[in-house]
Amino acid sequence: MRSGRSQDLSRNLYTPAMRYFMAAAEAGSIRAASRELNVASSAVNRQILWLEEALGLQLFDRVARRLRLSQAGELLLAHIRRTYSDFDGTVAELDALKGLRRGTVSIASVESVAEKLLPAIISSFRKSYPGIHVNVAVSSSREAARKVGAAEADVGFTFDPPETSSLTIAFQHDLVIGALMSPAHPLAGEKMLSLQDCLKYPVALPAEGLSLRTRIDVVRARIPGASRTYVEANSLRLMRALAREEDVIGFQTRIGCEDDLAAGALVFKPLSDGPLQQDRLCVVTSSLRALALAPGMFFDHAVYALKDHLPSLDAK
């Protein structure tokens, strides 16, 4: 959410047509946008029509009383969001020059990083910068990368992000995918396992669309009769709970299950299959805009913390 001060400034610095167009695009109708902006519907419509005429392009497909963005409209909306996001960052930097030590950091993170690692990073960061507001959205790897590329988040913690011109992989670290199970499981005494070994027992698989599942499916496709499954879920926390409570094997990296492993509630067995050796944890930023002061400070702090923490997981 943009700060009230930067919103007030942008009203004076940016053309009304851009603001009215963005409001209509996000609200889905002229009437809803007019209520949000507290201006007449006719004024909103007039500015959008002027913008379409100036660009020589139709920005909306008008369906009944709803507005649906055209391809040109989607491109313009993405540009305006990036512009406003950059402006918010500039305001934060100007405030910092006045010694105000405030700003906002928007973070998109996968669930496993958000379990233990990210809270520790945020906690230590806020000890140094208590005035900076931190906003976190937890989602899938794909969605976390999309949020950063679309300027909806400043920094993303994700696995195996797509190769796209809108993203910069600013930090990466390969992690082994392992089998998680209770200490009483028949395979708990083995030093290392293959996926084929695990599939002889009930397993909990990550849901399709998760980066873990993509890598696991590459190996599963080579195993005859490898369709036996106990459950599929898009929550690693749920899969760990099933592994603790029942005779089920789950799959993930060591990130997110540190407490269960330390308490002896679960054991982690690295998987020997080649594609499962490199689940790549990445910190991503937008390649289309520079980080503002507050997000930049958080990014530097996070990378330093990861470089300190991740080698200890490799050694276990």
Tab-separated table of N, CA, C and O in Angstrom, residues 13-84:
chain	number	residue	atom	x	y	z
A	13	LEU	N	1.757	15.576	-9.219
A	13	LEU	CA	2.861	15.373	-10.153
A	13	LEU	C	2.494	14.525	-11.361
A	13	LEU	O	3.174	14.585	-12.380
A	14	TYR	N	1.464	13.727	-11.286
A	14	TYR	CA	1.112	12.838	-12.378
A	14	TYR	C	-0.260	13.188	-12.949
A	14	TYR	O	-1.169	13.587	-12.239
A	15	THR	N	-0.393	13.011	-14.270
A	15	THR	CA	-1.619	13.386	-14.968
A	15	THR	C	-2.827	12.636	-14.408
A	15	THR	O	-2.739	11.439	-14.103
A	16	PRO	N	-3.978	13.311	-14.277
A	16	PRO	CA	-5.186	12.632	-13.786
A	16	PRO	C	-5.581	11.446	-14.654
A	16	PRO	O	-6.104	10.460	-14.146
A	17	ALA	N	-5.333	11.537	-15.954
A	17	ALA	CA	-5.739	10.447	-16.847
A	17	ALA	C	-5.108	9.123	-16.436
A	17	ALA	O	-5.753	8.073	-16.468
A	18	MET	N	-3.838	9.156	-16.043
A	18	MET	CA	-3.154	7.939	-15.622
A	18	MET	C	-3.775	7.376	-14.344
A	18	MET	O	-4.025	6.179	-14.221
A	19	ARG	N	-4.034	8.272	-13.384
A	19	ARG	CA	-4.609	7.816	-12.118
A	19	ARG	C	-6.027	7.296	-12.311
A	19	ARG	O	-6.407	6.284	-11.727
A	20	TYR	N	-6.802	7.966	-13.138
A	20	TYR	CA	-8.179	7.536	-13.368
A	20	TYR	C	-8.208	6.192	-14.107
A	20	TYR	O	-9.030	5.315	-13.801
A	21	PHE	N	-7.314	6.053	-15.082
A	21	PHE	CA	-7.232	4.782	-15.803
A	21	PHE	C	-6.871	3.641	-14.854
A	21	PHE	O	-7.489	2.569	-14.886
A	22	MET	N	-5.872	3.837	-13.992
A	22	MET	CA	-5.454	2.780	-13.072
A	22	MET	C	-6.584	2.423	-12.107
A	22	MET	O	-6.817	1.245	-11.822
A	23	ALA	N	-7.286	3.424	-11.611
A	23	ALA	CA	-8.394	3.169	-10.683
A	23	ALA	C	-9.492	2.362	-11.363
A	23	ALA	O	-10.045	1.418	-10.785
A	24	ALA	N	-9.818	2.707	-12.615
A	24	ALA	CA	-10.858	1.979	-13.344
A	24	ALA	C	-10.414	0.549	-13.641
A	24	ALA	O	-11.204	-0.395	-13.564
A	25	ALA	N	-9.133	0.384	-13.989
A	25	ALA	CA	-8.612	-0.953	-14.288
A	25	ALA	C	-8.663	-1.844	-13.061
A	25	ALA	O	-9.021	-3.023	-13.132
A	26	GLU	N	-8.295	-1.308	-11.905
A	26	GLU	CA	-8.265	-2.101	-10.681
A	26	GLU	C	-9.665	-2.342	-10.121
A	26	GLU	O	-9.929	-3.392	-9.535
A	27	ALA	N	-10.578	-1.378	-10.314
A	27	ALA	CA	-11.938	-1.529	-9.790
A	27	ALA	C	-12.844	-2.303	-10.739
A	27	ALA	O	-13.838	-2.896	-10.317
A	28	GLY	N	-12.529	-2.279	-12.033
A	28	GLY	CA	-13.319	-3.016	-13.008
A	28	GLY	C	-14.507	-2.263	-13.573
A	28	GLY	O	-15.242	-2.808	-14.394
A	29	SER	N	-14.691	-1.011	-13.159
A	29	SER	CA	-15.796	-0.221	-13.703
A	29	SER	C	-15.538	1.257	-13.461
A	29	SER	O	-14.806	1.635	-12.534
A	30	ILE	N	-16.154	2.090	-14.304
A	30	ILE	CA	-16.037	3.544	-14.167
A	30	ILE	C	-16.680	3.998	-12.865
A	30	ILE	O	-16.130	4.830	-12.137
A	31	ARG	N	-17.845	3.446	-12.569
A	31	ARG	CA	-18.592	3.885	-11.384
A	31	ARG	C	-17.819	3.594	-10.101
A	31	ARG	O	-17.720	4.445	-9.213
A	32	ALA	N	-17.242	2.391	-10.004
A	32	ALA	CA	-16.485	2.029	-8.811
A	32	ALA	C	-15.252	2.915	-8.674
A	32	ALA	O	-14.880	3.337	-7.570
A	33	ALA	N	-14.612	3.222	-9.808
A	33	ALA	CA	-13.435	4.087	-9.773
A	33	ALA	C	-13.805	5.501	-9.327
A	33	ALA	O	-13.062	6.132	-8.567
A	34	SER	N	-14.950	5.976	-9.767
A	34	SER	CA	-15.355	7.331	-9.388
A	34	SER	C	-15.605	7.428	-7.885
A	34	SER	O	-15.289	8.448	-7.267
A	35	ARG	N	-16.182	6.357	-7.306
A	35	ARG	CA	-16.395	6.357	-5.852
A	35	ARG	C	-15.060	6.366	-5.119
A	35	ARG	O	-14.900	7.082	-4.117
A	36	GLU	N	-14.114	5.577	-5.598
A	36	GLU	CA	-12.809	5.509	-4.935
A	36	GLU	C	-12.061	6.839	-5.037
A	36	GLU	O	-11.412	7.279	-4.086
A	37	LEU	N	-12.168	7.489	-6.199
A	37	LEU	CA	-11.456	8.742	-6.420
A	37	LEU	C	-12.217	9.961	-5.909
A	37	LEU	O	-11.658	11.062	-5.837
A	38	ASN	N	-13.506	9.738	-5.613
A	38	ASN	CA	-14.375	10.828	-5.159
A	38	ASN	C	-14.506	11.921	-6.220
A	38	ASN	O	-14.441	13.127	-5.943
A	39	VAL	N	-14.675	11.476	-7.459
A	39	VAL	CA	-14.930	12.401	-8.573
A	39	VAL	C	-16.103	11.847	-9.380
A	39	VAL	O	-16.496	10.689	-9.219
A	40	ALA	N	-16.656	12.651	-10.245
A	40	ALA	CA	-17.803	12.230	-11.036
A	40	ALA	C	-17.414	11.149	-12.038
A	40	ALA	O	-16.307	11.147	-12.587
A	41	SER	N	-18.354	10.238	-12.298
A	41	SER	CA	-18.112	9.176	-13.282
A	41	SER	C	-17.781	9.758	-14.651
A	41	SER	O	-16.934	9.223	-15.382
A	42	SER	N	-18.432	10.837	-14.991
A	42	SER	CA	-18.192	11.451	-16.307
A	42	SER	C	-16.759	11.943	-16.432
A	42	SER	O	-16.159	11.879	-17.510
A	43	ALA	N	-16.212	12.435	-15.322
A	43	ALA	CA	-14.827	12.923	-15.345
A	43	ALA	C	-13.851	11.766	-15.564
A	43	ALA	O	-12.879	11.884	-16.320
A	44	VAL	N	-14.117	10.633	-14.905
A	44	VAL	CA	-13.260	9.454	-15.072
A	44	VAL	C	-13.331	8.971	-16.516
A	44	VAL	O	-12.307	8.717	-17.162
A	45	ASN	N	-14.546	8.863	-17.035
A	45	ASN	CA	-14.729	8.383	-18.405
A	45	ASN	C	-14.073	9.321	-19.422
A	45	ASN	O	-13.434	8.868	-20.382
A	46	ARG	N	-14.181	10.611	-19.182
A	46	ARG	CA	-13.617	11.596	-20.107
A	46	ARG	C	-12.087	11.488	-20.151
A	46	ARG	O	-11.487	11.541	-21.223
A	47	GLN	N	-11.482	11.322	-19.005
A	47	GLN	CA	-10.020	11.207	-18.959
A	47	GLN	C	-9.538	9.924	-19.648
A	47	GLN	O	-8.512	9.929	-20.337
A	48	ILE	N	-10.276	8.825	-19.465
A	48	ILE	CA	-9.882	7.566	-20.103
A	48	ILE	C	-10.035	7.668	-21.612
A	48	ILE	O	-9.163	7.217	-22.374
A	49	LEU	N	-11.124	8.271	-22.082
A	49	LEU	CA	-11.325	8.452	-23.517
A	49	LEU	C	-10.232	9.333	-24.120
A	49	LEU	O	-9.726	9.074	-25.222
A	50	TRP	N	-9.844	10.382	-23.358
A	50	TRP	CA	-8.759	11.252	-23.828
A	50	TRP	C	-7.455	10.470	-23.931
A	50	TRP	O	-6.704	10.625	-24.909
A	51	LEU	N	-7.202	9.612	-22.957
A	51	LEU	CA	-5.970	8.823	-22.947
A	51	LEU	C	-5.949	7.853	-24.129
A	51	LEU	O	-4.926	7.699	-24.804
A	52	GLU	N	-7.091	7.197	-24.404
A	52	GLU	CA	-7.170	6.281	-25.533
A	52	GLU	C	-6.950	7.017	-26.858
A	52	GLU	O	-6.262	6.534	-27.757
A	53	GLU	N	-7.529	8.221	-26.952
A	53	GLU	CA	-7.367	9.004	-28.181
A	53	GLU	C	-5.917	9.443	-28.352
A	53	GLU	O	-5.349	9.393	-29.452
A	54	ALA	N	-5.276	9.842	-27.240
A	54	ALA	CA	-3.892	10.304	-27.313
A	54	ALA	C	-2.944	9.178	-27.702
A	54	ALA	O	-1.978	9.390	-28.443
A	55	LEU	N	-3.230	7.984	-27.218
A	55	LEU	CA	-2.369	6.837	-27.517
A	55	LEU	C	-2.728	6.172	-28.830
A	55	LEU	O	-1.931	5.420	-29.401
A	56	GLY	N	-3.949	6.410	-29.300
A	56	GLY	CA	-4.406	5.754	-30.515
A	56	GLY	C	-4.672	4.277	-30.319
A	56	GLY	O	-4.579	3.478	-31.262
A	57	LEU	N	-5.008	3.899	-29.095
A	57	LEU	CA	-5.240	2.492	-28.759
A	57	LEU	C	-6.435	2.372	-27.829
A	57	LEU	O	-6.687	3.265	-27.004
A	58	GLN	N	-7.150	1.253	-27.922
A	58	GLN	CA	-8.243	0.979	-27.005
A	58	GLN	C	-7.676	0.294	-25.773
A	58	GLN	O	-7.011	-0.739	-25.875
A	59	LEU	N	-7.923	0.873	-24.604
A	59	LEU	CA	-7.349	0.351	-23.363
A	59	LEU	C	-8.259	-0.637	-22.661
A	59	LEU	O	-7.801	-1.436	-21.844
A	60	PHE	N	-9.552	-0.583	-22.970
A	60	PHE	CA	-10.507	-1.486	-22.336
A	60	PHE	C	-11.393	-2.143	-23.395
A	60	PHE	O	-11.720	-1.525	-24.414
A	61	ASP	N	-11.762	-3.384	-23.128
A	61	ASP	CA	-12.865	-4.023	-23.832
A	61	ASP	C	-14.083	-3.853	-22.931
A	61	ASP	O	-14.085	-4.332	-21.794
A	62	ARG	N	-15.081	-3.163	-23.399
A	62	ARG	CA	-16.242	-2.858	-22.576
A	62	ARG	C	-17.279	-3.964	-22.734
A	62	ARG	O	-17.875	-4.129	-23.801
A	63	VAL	N	-17.464	-4.743	-21.664
A	63	VAL	CA	-18.373	-5.895	-21.662
A	63	VAL	C	-19.506	-5.592	-20.688
A	63	VAL	O	-19.302	-5.547	-19.471
A	64	ALA	N	-20.708	-5.368	-21.240
A	64	ALA	CA	-21.854	-4.971	-20.412
A	64	ALA	C	-21.437	-3.726	-19.617
A	64	ALA	O	-21.011	-2.738	-20.188
A	65	ARG	N	-21.534	-3.794	-18.293
A	65	ARG	CA	-21.153	-2.654	-17.468
A	65	ARG	C	-19.759	-2.809	-16.879
A	65	ARG	O	-19.334	-1.985	-16.063
A	66	ARG	N	-19.055	-3.849	-17.250
A	66	ARG	CA	-17.725	-4.111	-16.731
A	66	ARG	C	-16.660	-3.705	-17.743
A	66	ARG	O	-16.914	-3.660	-18.939
A	67	LEU	N	-15.488	-3.412	-17.230
A	67	LEU	CA	-14.348	-3.078	-18.066
A	67	LEU	C	-13.330	-4.206	-17.989
A	67	LEU	O	-12.992	-4.664	-16.907
A	68	ARG	N	-12.845	-4.621	-19.140
A	68	ARG	CA	-11.809	-5.644	-19.177
A	68	ARG	C	-10.623	-5.077	-19.940
A	68	ARG	O	-10.771	-4.554	-21.046
A	69	LEU	N	-9.424	-5.172	-19.351
A	69	LEU	CA	-8.248	-4.589	-19.966
A	69	LEU	C	-7.934	-5.251	-21.305
A	69	LEU	O	-7.964	-6.470	-21.432
A	70	SER	N	-7.617	-4.431	-22.290
A	70	SER	CA	-7.087	-4.938	-23.548
A	70	SER	C	-5.597	-5.222	-23.351
A	70	SER	O	-5.029	-4.933	-22.287
A	71	GLN	N	-4.949	-5.769	-24.362
A	71	GLN	CA	-3.513	-6.024	-24.252
A	71	GLN	C	-2.757	-4.716	-24.043
A	71	GLN	O	-1.829	-4.644	-23.226
A	72	ALA	N	-3.171	-3.664	-24.750
A	72	ALA	CA	-2.537	-2.358	-24.570
A	72	ALA	C	-2.775	-1.829	-23.158
A	72	ALA	O	-1.884	-1.237	-22.536
A	73	GLY	N	-3.984	-2.054	-22.634
A	73	GLY	CA	-4.297	-1.616	-21.285
A	73	GLY	C	-3.453	-2.316	-20.239
A	73	GLY	O	-3.011	-1.704	-19.253
A	74	GLU	N	-3.214	-3.625	-20.420
A	74	GLU	CA	-2.387	-4.364	-19.476
A	74	GLU	C	-0.961	-3.833	-19.453
A	74	GLU	O	-0.349	-3.690	-18.390
A	75	LEU	N	-0.427	-3.507	-20.640
A	75	LEU	CA	0.927	-2.958	-20.708
A	75	LEU	C	1.005	-1.595	-20.028
A	75	LEU	O	1.955	-1.309	-19.280
A	76	LEU	N	-0.002	-0.762	-20.260
A	76	LEU	CA	0.002	0.568	-19.648
A	76	LEU	C	-0.146	0.471	-18.136
A	76	LEU	O	0.534	1.197	-17.391
A	77	LEU	N	-1.014	-0.423	-17.659
A	77	LEU	CA	-1.208	-0.574	-16.214
A	77	LEU	C	0.088	-1.010	-15.538
A	77	LEU	O	0.444	-0.505	-14.463
A	78	ALA	N	0.800	-1.954	-16.143
A	78	ALA	CA	2.076	-2.409	-15.578
A	78	ALA	C	3.076	-1.257	-15.503
A	78	ALA	O	3.800	-1.104	-14.510
A	79	HIS	N	3.104	-0.418	-16.543
A	79	HIS	CA	4.000	0.743	-16.552
A	79	HIS	C	3.646	1.720	-15.433
A	79	HIS	O	4.531	2.215	-14.715
A	80	ILE	N	2.355	2.006	-15.275
A	80	ILE	CA	1.945	2.976	-14.247
A	80	ILE	C	2.281	2.449	-12.860
A	80	ILE	O	2.758	3.196	-11.995
A	81	ARG	N	2.047	1.149	-12.624
A	81	ARG	CA	2.382	0.587	-11.313
A	81	ARG	C	3.871	0.695	-11.030
A	81	ARG	O	4.278	1.009	-9.907
A	82	ARG	N	4.690	0.413	-12.043
A	82	ARG	CA	6.136	0.539	-11.837
A	82	ARG	C	6.513	1.993	-11.547
A	82	ARG	O	7.338	2.283	-10.685
A	83	THR	N	5.870	2.917	-12.280
A	83	THR	CA	6.170	4.332	-12.090
A	83	THR	C	5.812	4.784	-10.685
A	83	THR	O	6.610	5.438	-10.001
A	84	TYR	N	4.613	4.421	-10.220
A	84	TYR	CA	4.196	4.813	-8.878
A	84	TYR	C	5.047	4.137	-7.812
A	84	TYR	O	5.370	4.728	-6.778
